Amino acid sequence: MPKYADIAIALPIDKLFQYQIPEELLSRLAIGSRVFVSFGSKKVVGYVVGFSETAGREGIKPIETVIDAEPILSSEMLSLTKWISDNYFCSWGEAIEAAIPGGIKKGKKSLGSRIKESHINVEDYSRTEPHVLMEEQAKALRMIADCIDKKEHRTFLLHGITASGKTEVYLQAIDYVLKKGGQAIMLVPEIALTPQTIERFVSRFGNRVAVIHSHLTPAKRFLEWKKIKDGRADIVVGARSAIFSPVKNLGLIIVDEEHETTYKQEDVPRYHARDVAEERARLNSCPLVLGSATPSLESYYKAKEGRYKLIKLTKRIEERLLPKVKIVDMRMELATRKKITIFSKVLLDAIDNALKNKKQAIIFLNRRGFSTFVNCRKCGLVLKCKRCDAVMVYHFEEKKLICHYCNSTQNPPDICPKCRSGYIRYFGLGTERVESELSHAFSHIHIARMDSDTTVKKGSHDRILGEFKSGDASMLVGTQMIAKGLDFPEVTLVGVVSADVTLNLPDFRASERTFNLLTQVAGRAGRGEDGGEVIVQTYAPHHYAILAAAKHDYDRFYEEEIASRKELLLPPFVSLIKVVVRARNEEFTQKTAAALANAIRAEDKDVMIGGPAAAPISRVRGHYRYNIMLKGDDKKRMCDLLKRVLAKFHKPHSVFIAVDVDPISM
Ligand code: ADP
Ligand code: ZN
Ligand code: ZN
């Protein structure tokens, strides 16, 4: 009879807490149970992760209550969350709370709550039958099925160009697992969870599908979770957190668009869903399929090293050609037309042409707002946010300046706040301005715009895409929200207003992001019978990311990029751990960061440390930020080192320290 329970609590303290088990609770308590315990002066939720016969110290408090009739966490979930806490610098309790739905974290909702209907109505979808696979698809399916049969873990990287039929391979692989009595999890990036995607799964598998995304209310989310937990769903389609779905007999995990940065969680625990998926597949001895037209450098490198099995889909379905990509050198445009223009003549003519042929166009710019900076021509002042080191962006519709980092707003000034002159000018552009200019140039047509400003209201996402699908709108202007997954056969033209927006980001992944985005948006053109054309405007027409994207040549991009990563000793050749030190006082922040960097150096002379250096956006919401970057090939060793240092480090109360393992942004 165990007398004590080891309990994980969701606090940023990297240890377990012992509580005594009252006799009357013993029969209801198991590993994985949720309990209430008193912690300090508070009552908190804890998770039982182990039992012990002896007490580690005196005066151990008893467990107060057991919350659920049956354990909420399976042994698999416990292993998985333990792995997260070991690898992503968080406590076991914090990892556990990332793995269960919000509603039940506070201990409120009991698992026995009433079952209501799912948010998906199967009657809304007509059934579809599987396609007869093309040769490459069939080969891919055979390899995955073979792995399912053997019940072994293996990671496949499915590298298939846009519209090569990857999703059809996923669907049939899932079908295969289901027929063998297993279940599947399919992760997609949040923005790809469109009605189109959901439709493809529900119309194939009916009510056996559970869908989990962040727009669901906590209650609906809980219902989907419950549907999975009770075994009423065999397929989970969802964004990042769906990797924690409580499926019992997991036979396959798929991560579509595996290169997407949204798989990385930005708050504690800062896990990467792709890596969690790999660990979960390993725990279940089942295959993991990573799919992408533009695999992350990390994954492709592993495939080349033989750690992942590479499968290629090189042909588009029905042999449809990839669209022709034309690069427009905006420097020449400036030289010949003697003015700075948003649209080159080439792009304007192409739009005109598409419209004349009654076709549709997608115009892409990865920046929202109207003008991206406001400055005084007399004294040169650039209007910045009062709380962030970031320029204020003018939003025409709201007639406001908005900070994209903290959302604070200001009224646009008529006179310069510094020199009192009236020479205030607006420069730079965002999607709002692009839409406005286009509606002047093509006044007879309706233009839809999709970015995070136009999709705040519930349902607006579907409404905007609906307008475009029905043909009411002939043009769709948008940010990266429109880069993926959309399948509109009438689109013959895609225009990229400026490829330089992502290329100039202060991040070593800027080229990779640019290549990915250009490839994805280009994939929106020519999905129908009429073929397609892509026009990319840039001031850097000879950059390898742009040239390779224009040729649809992933391998060419990879070779250039991997060589530069190797030379600069960046991922995938090393692992990075970013430590962010922030506080309201700049000097204080800087000094603490310097002291911390010294403490790390003193602890281990061999570890490579960059910084401390001011973060690219050096102040956000009134907090100054300094980064320390640890570099090395032994991630575990770096984590352990940091844990030792931080345990000893005397940090002033007003300073915050965050640790991000494998950071996705600088
Ligand atoms: P991807 O996921 O690589 O972009 P999809 O799986 O969406 O590609 O396939 C593109 C289009 O081709 C879809 O409309 C899909 O239904 C269709 N398709 C896929 N595989 C086949 C096939 N074997 N035969 C006919 N059509 C197919
Ligand atoms: Zn001025
Ligand atoms: Zn701000």
XYZ file of C-alpha atoms and ligand atoms in Angstrom:
695
model
C 0.000 0.000 0.000
C 1.636 3.238 -1.054
C 1.463 5.940 1.590
C 2.644 8.881 -0.457
C 2.022 10.234 -3.917
C 4.496 12.143 -6.095
C 2.596 14.988 -7.598
C 3.365 17.291 -10.535
C 2.028 20.817 -10.239
C 1.898 23.343 -13.077
C 4.348 25.777 -11.564
C 7.685 26.832 -12.990
C 9.475 24.723 -10.380
C 11.367 21.776 -11.775
C 10.504 19.153 -9.164
C 7.728 16.886 -7.847
C 5.889 17.338 -4.573
C 5.085 14.595 -2.082
C 1.637 14.354 -0.486
C 0.270 11.810 1.928
C -2.571 9.557 0.731
C -5.542 9.468 3.137
C -6.833 5.910 3.471
C -10.312 6.705 2.200
C -8.872 8.050 -1.090
C -6.565 5.126 -1.770
C -9.042 3.072 -3.784
C -9.851 5.980 -6.106
C -6.277 7.047 -6.681
C -4.046 5.884 -9.520
C -1.103 7.092 -11.541
C -2.482 9.786 -13.823
C -5.219 10.940 -11.389
C -6.057 14.587 -10.907
C -6.190 15.769 -7.317
C -6.616 18.912 -5.278
C -3.806 19.642 -2.852
C -2.954 22.613 -0.700
C 0.138 24.413 -1.853
C 1.253 27.306 0.340
C -1.983 29.039 1.178
C -3.723 27.960 -2.019
C -5.620 24.939 -3.223
C -4.198 23.789 -6.571
C -4.677 20.988 -9.092
C -1.969 18.343 -9.117
C -1.301 15.216 -11.167
C -0.223 11.935 -9.600
C 2.866 10.679 -11.427
C 4.202 8.150 -8.931
C 3.867 6.516 -5.495
C 6.311 5.997 -2.664
C 6.423 4.135 0.646
C 8.541 6.592 2.553
C 8.392 10.302 3.125
C 11.185 12.508 1.827
C 10.762 14.919 4.721
C 8.594 15.606 7.742
C 5.224 17.291 7.925
C 3.864 16.095 4.598
C 0.346 17.338 3.904
C -2.474 15.036 2.789
C -4.148 15.027 -0.616
C -7.474 16.849 -0.255
C -9.649 15.277 -2.942
C -9.472 13.140 -6.044
C -11.208 14.977 -8.891
C -12.163 12.311 -11.441
C -13.484 8.796 -11.201
C -10.768 7.551 -13.517
C -7.252 8.838 -14.254
C -7.150 11.638 -16.753
C -3.635 10.837 -18.019
C -2.592 7.553 -19.580
C 0.885 6.212 -18.954
C 1.682 7.178 -22.525
C 0.693 10.807 -21.843
C 2.801 10.789 -18.711
C 5.849 9.602 -20.643
C 5.233 12.136 -23.370
C 4.838 15.074 -20.992
C 7.903 13.970 -19.042
C 9.839 14.014 -22.294
C 8.601 17.550 -22.956
C 9.692 18.706 -19.548
C 13.135 17.176 -20.084
C 13.557 18.740 -23.495
C 11.830 22.106 -23.401
C 12.851 23.549 -20.095
C 9.580 23.426 -18.225
C 8.257 21.510 -15.233
C 6.400 18.226 -15.683
C 3.230 19.889 -14.384
C 3.478 22.673 -16.957
C 3.925 20.083 -19.708
C 0.885 18.143 -18.486
C -1.316 21.236 -18.548
C -0.291 21.906 -22.140
C -1.548 18.422 -22.982
C -5.092 18.672 -21.613
C -7.928 20.962 -22.706
C -8.231 24.372 -21.048
C -11.614 23.720 -19.478
C -10.422 20.941 -17.212
C -7.124 22.491 -16.141
C -8.550 24.351 -13.211
C -10.180 21.235 -11.931
C -13.643 22.598 -12.647
C -15.200 20.313 -15.162
C -15.373 16.723 -14.164
C -14.800 14.108 -16.822
C -18.244 12.704 -16.219
C -19.975 15.779 -17.638
C -22.871 15.385 -20.033
C -22.178 14.461 -23.629
C -23.504 16.858 -26.230
C -23.216 16.911 -29.960
C -20.015 17.517 -31.867
C -19.645 20.765 -33.824
C -19.407 18.862 -37.079
C -22.608 17.921 -38.789
C -21.904 14.983 -41.041
C -25.123 15.574 -43.016
C -23.519 18.752 -44.421
C -20.947 16.732 -46.320
C -21.364 14.452 -49.307
C -19.343 11.268 -49.261
C -16.292 10.998 -51.510
C -14.469 7.916 -52.681
C -10.700 7.394 -52.726
C -8.876 8.199 -55.980
C -6.962 5.522 -57.833
C -3.436 6.466 -56.852
C -0.769 7.582 -59.275
C 2.407 5.539 -59.332
C 4.415 7.746 -56.967
C 1.491 8.067 -54.578
C 0.988 4.302 -54.531
C 4.630 3.753 -53.740
C 4.447 6.245 -50.865
C 1.360 4.530 -49.474
C 3.000 1.107 -49.707
C 5.993 2.252 -47.674
C 3.818 3.750 -44.956
C 1.459 0.750 -44.903
C 4.399 -1.598 -44.614
C 5.532 0.246 -41.519
C 2.003 0.107 -40.083
C 1.925 -3.669 -40.664
C 5.246 -4.172 -38.950
C 4.181 -1.955 -36.057
C 7.485 -0.146 -36.097
C 8.367 3.452 -35.630
C 9.776 5.256 -38.592
C 9.698 8.874 -39.715
C 8.930 9.519 -43.367
C 9.516 12.845 -45.018
C 7.005 13.137 -47.851
C 8.432 15.804 -50.094
C 5.852 16.505 -52.755
C 5.390 19.627 -54.847
C 2.132 21.532 -54.468
C -0.865 19.569 -55.800
C 1.142 16.364 -56.187
C -1.503 14.492 -54.190
C 0.018 14.411 -50.706
C -3.333 14.802 -48.989
C -4.741 11.872 -50.934
C -1.837 9.765 -49.652
C -2.611 10.867 -46.090
C -6.279 9.978 -46.500
C -5.534 6.495 -47.789
C -2.853 5.851 -45.172
C -5.351 6.814 -42.480
C -7.924 4.539 -44.059
C -5.385 1.710 -43.910
C -4.728 2.253 -40.200
C -8.446 2.369 -39.468
C -9.022 -0.931 -41.235
C -6.332 -2.419 -38.998
C -8.209 -1.178 -35.945
C -5.904 1.728 -35.214
C -6.370 5.449 -34.958
C -4.658 8.452 -36.491
C -3.733 12.027 -35.698
C -3.304 14.513 -38.497
C -1.782 17.895 -37.683
C -2.238 20.851 -39.976
C -1.199 24.471 -39.446
C -3.931 26.543 -37.813
C -4.547 28.665 -40.906
C -4.932 25.580 -43.068
C -7.845 24.360 -40.937
C -10.226 25.813 -43.467
C -13.646 24.400 -44.300
C -11.974 22.984 -47.429
C -9.573 20.871 -45.385
C -12.175 19.712 -42.916
C -14.489 18.807 -45.761
C -11.911 16.486 -47.303
C -11.668 14.491 -44.098
C -15.295 14.470 -43.045
C -16.525 13.596 -46.532
C -14.171 10.611 -46.564
C -14.545 9.380 -42.985
C -17.862 10.788 -41.741
C -18.507 11.134 -38.041
C -15.361 9.263 -37.013
C -13.471 12.556 -37.368
C -12.802 14.929 -34.492
C -11.606 18.432 -35.339
C -9.689 20.546 -32.866
C -8.693 24.146 -33.489
C -8.264 27.337 -31.509
C -11.507 28.977 -32.666
C -13.566 26.425 -30.762
C -15.000 27.548 -27.454
C -13.494 25.736 -24.443
C -16.748 23.770 -24.091
C -16.666 22.578 -27.717
C -12.995 21.779 -27.441
C -13.717 19.679 -24.405
C -16.480 17.827 -26.277
C -14.110 16.912 -29.090
C -11.511 15.824 -26.558
C -14.135 13.718 -24.799
C -15.271 12.207 -28.081
C -11.695 11.043 -28.642
C -11.172 9.907 -25.063
C -14.345 7.817 -25.189
C -13.263 6.204 -28.437
C -16.044 7.727 -30.550
C -13.523 9.235 -32.989
C -10.715 7.458 -34.813
C -9.217 10.393 -36.644
C -8.184 13.658 -35.115
C -7.550 16.587 -37.416
C -6.209 19.591 -35.644
C -3.630 22.267 -35.031
C -0.559 22.024 -32.800
C -2.163 20.949 -29.530
C -4.062 18.091 -31.226
C -0.841 16.087 -30.913
C -1.945 15.489 -27.305
C -5.301 13.965 -28.260
C -6.128 11.042 -25.965
C -6.395 8.387 -28.672
C -5.843 4.926 -27.265
C -4.557 2.906 -30.165
C -2.430 5.289 -32.155
C -1.301 3.778 -35.439
C -0.226 6.790 -37.481
C 0.677 10.451 -37.074
C 0.810 12.876 -39.975
C 2.200 16.404 -39.791
C 1.228 18.299 -42.911
C 3.245 21.370 -43.915
C 5.835 20.254 -41.414
C 8.011 23.337 -42.060
C 5.357 25.669 -40.646
C 6.509 27.832 -37.746
C 3.098 27.720 -36.078
C 3.920 24.200 -34.866
C 6.189 25.830 -32.352
C 4.405 27.060 -29.238
C 5.548 30.528 -28.228
C 4.571 30.242 -24.540
C 5.641 27.769 -21.874
C 6.056 24.946 -22.651
C 7.773 26.063 -25.844
C 7.482 22.712 -27.584
C 7.613 21.978 -31.289
C 4.661 19.787 -32.270
C 6.712 18.058 -34.975
C 9.248 16.879 -32.415
C 6.556 15.908 -29.922
C 4.897 13.952 -32.741
C 8.123 12.074 -33.324
C 8.419 11.149 -29.659
C 4.778 10.090 -29.526
C 5.155 7.941 -32.645
C 8.231 6.359 -31.080
C 6.316 5.607 -27.867
C 3.575 3.941 -29.933
C 5.861 2.154 -32.393
C 4.008 3.700 -35.274
C 4.991 5.695 -38.357
C 5.176 9.458 -38.487
C 4.699 11.120 -41.856
C 6.004 14.657 -42.295
C 4.700 16.251 -45.460
C 5.704 19.422 -47.262
C 6.427 20.983 -50.617
C 9.181 22.934 -48.890
C 10.552 20.826 -46.029
C 12.331 22.563 -43.180
C 16.098 22.517 -43.485
C 16.179 20.440 -40.288
C 13.959 17.684 -41.658
C 15.507 17.528 -45.106
C 18.942 17.328 -43.541
C 17.808 14.394 -41.400
C 16.390 12.722 -44.496
C 19.684 13.137 -46.333
C 21.514 11.753 -43.306
C 19.270 8.705 -43.448
C 17.512 9.355 -40.145
C 14.238 9.987 -41.966
C 13.046 8.018 -44.958
C 12.603 10.392 -47.887
C 9.632 9.855 -50.213
C 9.231 12.134 -53.213
C 6.203 13.112 -55.225
C 7.595 14.906 -58.234
C 4.567 15.162 -60.493
C 1.443 17.223 -60.199
C -1.873 15.415 -60.495
C -3.028 15.275 -64.131
C 0.466 16.421 -65.101
C -0.598 20.018 -64.673
C 2.399 22.242 -65.158
C 3.780 24.318 -62.354
C 3.076 27.970 -63.089
C 5.705 30.091 -64.822
C 7.316 32.537 -62.433
C 8.497 35.916 -63.640
C 10.798 38.005 -61.442
C 10.383 41.748 -61.792
C 13.404 43.834 -60.800
C 11.866 46.821 -59.056
C 15.167 48.719 -59.281
C 14.711 48.834 -63.045
C 11.133 49.917 -62.611
C 12.419 52.796 -60.497
C 15.058 53.698 -63.100
C 12.753 53.668 -66.126
C 9.557 55.101 -64.656
C 11.372 57.604 -62.431
C 9.088 57.042 -59.503
C 8.546 54.527 -56.745
C 5.587 52.395 -57.737
C 3.726 49.678 -55.937
C 2.865 47.755 -59.074
C 5.176 47.210 -62.001
C 3.799 47.548 -65.488
C 4.274 43.815 -65.944
C 2.033 43.065 -62.982
C -0.623 45.615 -63.946
C -0.796 44.249 -67.484
C -1.047 40.700 -66.186
C -3.930 41.611 -63.858
C -5.654 43.395 -66.706
C -5.216 40.366 -68.885
C -6.540 37.927 -66.296
C -9.616 40.079 -65.719
C -10.271 40.400 -69.452
C -10.228 36.611 -69.685
C -12.736 36.452 -66.817
C -10.159 34.796 -64.574
C -9.160 35.521 -61.003
C -5.990 36.896 -59.420
C -4.402 36.573 -55.981
C -2.235 39.479 -54.849
C 0.041 38.707 -51.960
C 1.911 40.950 -49.532
C 3.070 39.690 -46.207
C 2.331 42.862 -44.278
C -0.949 44.296 -43.162
C -2.071 47.854 -42.667
C -1.995 50.826 -45.012
C 1.328 52.597 -44.611
C 4.015 50.881 -42.624
C 5.737 53.978 -41.396
C 4.975 57.594 -40.844
C 7.724 60.167 -40.821
C 8.436 63.877 -40.832
C 10.141 65.096 -43.962
C 11.600 68.071 -42.148
C 13.282 66.586 -39.080
C 13.247 62.902 -40.080
C 11.293 61.709 -37.058
C 9.768 58.256 -37.511
C 6.711 57.643 -35.344
C 7.328 54.741 -33.011
C 5.266 52.988 -30.397
C 5.703 54.425 -26.918
C 6.064 50.962 -25.416
C 7.889 49.073 -28.175
C 10.890 49.559 -30.354
C 8.646 49.323 -33.399
C 7.223 51.727 -35.964
C 3.550 52.582 -35.870
C 1.579 51.290 -38.842
C -1.189 53.424 -40.315
C -4.550 51.673 -40.719
C -6.748 53.651 -43.053
C -10.122 52.124 -42.233
C -9.745 52.821 -38.542
C -7.887 56.097 -39.149
C -5.408 54.996 -36.505
C -1.756 54.226 -36.039
C -1.400 50.734 -34.622
C 1.601 48.990 -33.096
C 1.773 45.428 -34.438
C 3.636 44.243 -31.347
C 1.371 45.462 -28.538
C -1.758 46.602 -30.432
C -1.684 50.048 -28.829
C -3.145 52.803 -30.987
C -2.515 56.513 -31.589
C -4.279 59.117 -33.653
C -2.255 60.074 -36.710
C -0.741 63.521 -36.056
C -1.304 66.492 -38.414
C 1.899 68.147 -37.322
C 5.203 66.614 -36.299
C 5.285 66.026 -32.531
C 8.976 66.899 -32.517
C 9.520 69.906 -34.812
C 5.901 71.040 -35.233
C 6.134 71.116 -39.015
C 3.274 69.933 -41.194
C 5.409 67.698 -43.411
C 4.074 64.393 -42.196
C 4.351 61.708 -44.858
C 3.265 58.092 -45.057
C 5.576 55.451 -46.538
C 5.759 51.734 -46.982
C 2.790 49.593 -47.734
C 0.568 46.910 -46.385
C -2.359 44.911 -47.737
C -4.860 47.670 -47.001
C -2.986 50.077 -49.250
C -2.570 47.411 -51.938
C -6.314 46.846 -51.942
C -7.003 50.558 -52.111
C -4.595 51.150 -55.025
C -6.003 48.197 -56.909
C -9.558 49.385 -56.498
C -8.534 52.713 -58.087
C -6.808 50.997 -60.989
C -9.566 48.408 -61.520
C -12.637 50.256 -60.334
C -15.129 47.977 -62.098
C -14.346 44.850 -60.089
C -14.881 43.671 -56.544
C -11.762 42.978 -54.477
C -11.680 40.821 -51.353
C -9.006 41.221 -48.724
C -7.926 38.662 -46.171
C -5.531 39.452 -43.339
C -5.746 39.485 -39.568
C -7.543 42.861 -39.711
C -10.421 41.629 -41.878
C -10.832 38.273 -40.123
C -11.383 39.413 -36.545
C -15.109 38.676 -36.629
C -16.266 35.111 -36.350
C -17.133 33.652 -39.746
C -15.400 36.404 -41.719
C -12.749 33.960 -42.883
C -15.351 31.769 -44.577
C -17.280 34.745 -45.908
C -14.236 36.261 -47.655
C -13.188 32.954 -49.208
C -16.817 32.386 -50.186
C -16.907 35.700 -52.072
C -13.822 34.681 -53.972
C -14.937 31.138 -54.632
C -18.303 32.237 -56.024
C -16.579 34.712 -58.312
C -18.201 37.782 -56.716
C -14.689 38.991 -56.069
C -12.243 38.713 -58.964
C -9.218 39.533 -56.882
C -8.077 38.413 -53.468
C -5.509 40.500 -51.639
C -3.903 39.070 -48.525
C -1.049 38.159 -46.229
C 0.367 34.693 -45.581
C -3.162 33.718 -44.604
C -3.848 33.161 -48.297
C -0.569 31.422 -49.080
C -1.626 27.908 -48.170
C -4.089 25.256 -48.945
C -6.460 27.324 -51.056
C -7.585 25.568 -54.184
C -9.310 27.905 -56.651
C -9.178 26.611 -60.229
C -10.119 29.996 -61.749
C -6.966 31.666 -60.409
C -4.546 32.121 -63.284
C -2.423 34.875 -61.792
C -0.585 35.273 -58.520
C 1.215 38.561 -57.896
C 3.724 38.997 -55.081
C 3.923 42.721 -54.379
C 7.216 42.513 -52.504
C 9.290 39.430 -51.831
C 11.611 41.612 -49.762
C 9.351 41.812 -46.702
C 10.418 38.399 -45.387
C 13.840 38.451 -47.016
C 14.881 41.403 -44.882
C 13.810 39.958 -41.539
C 16.641 39.988 -38.975
C 16.631 36.208 -38.652
C 18.876 33.482 -40.019
C 15.774 31.756 -41.362
C 14.761 34.764 -43.501
C 15.810 33.076 -46.756
C 14.045 29.856 -45.824
C 10.849 31.732 -44.968
C 10.990 33.629 -48.246
C 11.538 30.498 -50.288
C 8.693 28.713 -48.494
C 6.227 31.562 -48.844
C 7.004 32.172 -52.514
C 6.675 28.474 -53.304
C 3.397 28.246 -51.407
C 1.793 31.312 -52.988
C 3.020 30.308 -56.414
C 1.231 26.992 -55.823
C -2.089 28.880 -55.711
C -1.838 29.659 -59.439
C -2.729 27.380 -62.286
C -4.680 24.758 -60.392
C -7.293 24.634 -63.131
C -7.068 23.805 -66.810
C -5.966 27.246 -67.911
C -2.536 27.134 -66.340
C -1.092 29.965 -64.404
C 1.448 32.691 -64.060
C 3.238 34.119 -61.051
C 4.836 37.553 -60.899
C 7.281 38.311 -58.110
C 8.351 41.901 -57.504
C 11.613 42.432 -55.633
C 14.597 44.698 -55.146
C 16.800 41.593 -54.761
C 16.146 39.701 -58.007
C 19.370 37.691 -57.812
C 18.905 36.298 -54.336
C 19.122 32.487 -54.393
C 15.887 32.068 -52.418
C 13.976 34.011 -55.054
C 15.721 32.418 -58.029
C 15.204 28.908 -56.683
C 11.542 29.594 -55.872
C 11.032 30.922 -59.401
C 12.396 27.663 -60.795
C 10.416 25.533 -58.288
C 13.752 24.046 -57.362
C 13.819 23.004 -53.717
C 17.091 21.116 -53.994
C 18.882 24.108 -55.419
C 17.653 26.237 -52.537
C 18.564 23.561 -50.021
C 22.133 23.204 -51.309
C 22.812 26.946 -51.064
C 21.148 27.339 -47.716
C 22.644 24.283 -46.054
C 26.141 25.365 -47.104
C 25.641 28.729 -45.471
C 24.205 27.160 -42.301
C 27.237 24.909 -42.120
C 29.655 27.756 -42.547
C 27.927 29.934 -39.941
C 27.406 26.983 -37.592
C 23.629 27.304 -37.398
C 20.831 24.707 -37.193
C 20.645 21.896 -38.253
C 24.385 21.684 -37.514
C 23.933 22.872 -33.933
C 21.089 23.290 -31.498
C 20.234 26.717 -30.172
C 18.817 27.718 -26.827
C 17.674 31.291 -26.513
C 17.556 32.936 -23.112
C 15.552 36.149 -23.039
C 16.107 38.557 -20.169
C 13.567 41.345 -19.882
C 12.687 44.191 -17.543
C 11.339 47.738 -17.624
C 14.676 49.330 -16.870
C 17.171 49.059 -19.684
C 20.352 49.217 -17.643
C 19.006 46.664 -15.238
C 18.098 44.313 -18.073
C 21.500 44.647 -19.665
C 23.380 44.116 -16.398
C 21.358 41.060 -15.416
C 21.833 39.579 -18.875
C 25.587 40.169 -18.704
C 25.789 38.610 -15.237
C 23.813 35.589 -16.415
C 26.031 35.112 -19.469
C 29.090 35.259 -17.221
C 27.579 32.729 -14.844
C 26.966 30.348 -17.767
C 30.545 30.788 -18.980
C 31.892 30.180 -15.483
C 29.912 26.955 -15.202
C 31.033 25.516 -18.527
C 33.892 27.003 -20.499
C 33.237 24.901 -23.573
C 29.706 25.998 -24.330
C 29.382 28.536 -27.147
C 27.560 31.674 -26.094
C 26.395 34.585 -28.213
C 25.441 37.860 -26.562
C 23.927 39.194 -24.500
C 22.667 41.421 -27.277
C 19.573 43.558 -27.590
C 16.768 41.558 -29.250
C 15.917 42.578 -32.855
C 12.836 44.329 -31.450
C 14.652 45.587 -28.372
C 11.586 46.704 -26.437
C 8.064 45.273 -26.364
C 5.216 46.438 -24.122
C 7.585 48.582 -22.131
C 10.030 45.750 -21.464
C 13.606 45.882 -22.731
C 14.830 42.547 -24.012
C 18.295 41.074 -24.209
C 19.037 37.687 -25.738
C 21.708 35.195 -24.805
C 22.153 32.418 -27.349
C 23.641 29.052 -26.417
C 24.955 26.965 -29.265
C 26.104 23.374 -29.216
C 25.475 19.891 -30.493
C 24.413 18.419 -27.157
C 21.018 19.887 -26.330
C 20.579 17.901 -23.127
C 23.927 19.073 -21.825
C 23.058 22.711 -22.557
C 19.688 22.321 -20.833
C 21.274 20.770 -17.765
C 23.889 23.480 -17.677
C 21.248 26.191 -17.804
C 19.193 24.499 -15.107
C 22.218 24.417 -12.799
C 23.072 28.047 -13.474
C 19.534 29.364 -13.095
C 19.033 27.466 -9.833
C 21.948 29.399 -8.336
C 21.424 32.700 -10.110
C 20.166 35.591 -8.010
C 17.738 37.347 -10.225
C 16.189 40.654 -9.186
C 12.412 40.374 -8.776
C 11.608 42.821 -11.547
C 13.598 40.868 -14.138
C 12.034 38.029 -16.123
C 14.017 35.224 -17.701
C 12.574 32.940 -20.383
C 14.286 29.950 -21.953
C 13.411 28.842 -25.470
C 14.895 25.571 -26.709
C 15.150 25.400 -30.531
C 13.757 28.920 -30.957
C 11.908 29.568 -34.180
C 12.503 33.310 -34.225
C 15.453 35.360 -33.149
P -1.379 18.214 -52.264
O -1.843 17.801 -50.893
O -0.022 17.656 -52.618
O -1.464 19.688 -52.532
P -3.855 16.993 -53.124
O -3.886 15.686 -52.439
O -4.679 18.107 -52.558
O -2.345 17.510 -53.314
O -4.235 16.759 -54.647
C -4.519 17.795 -55.568
C -5.838 17.518 -56.276
O -5.736 16.320 -57.027
C -7.005 17.317 -55.327
O -8.126 17.918 -55.894
C -7.164 15.805 -55.255
O -8.491 15.420 -54.973
C -6.713 15.366 -56.616
N -6.092 14.039 -56.615
C -5.193 13.571 -55.714
N -4.775 12.331 -56.043
C -5.428 11.999 -57.164
C -5.424 10.838 -58.011
N -4.651 9.779 -57.730
N -6.217 10.854 -59.095
C -6.987 11.927 -59.392
N -7.035 13.046 -58.638
C -6.274 13.095 -57.539
Zn 9.521 66.884 -37.599
Zn 3.799 48.643 -29.130
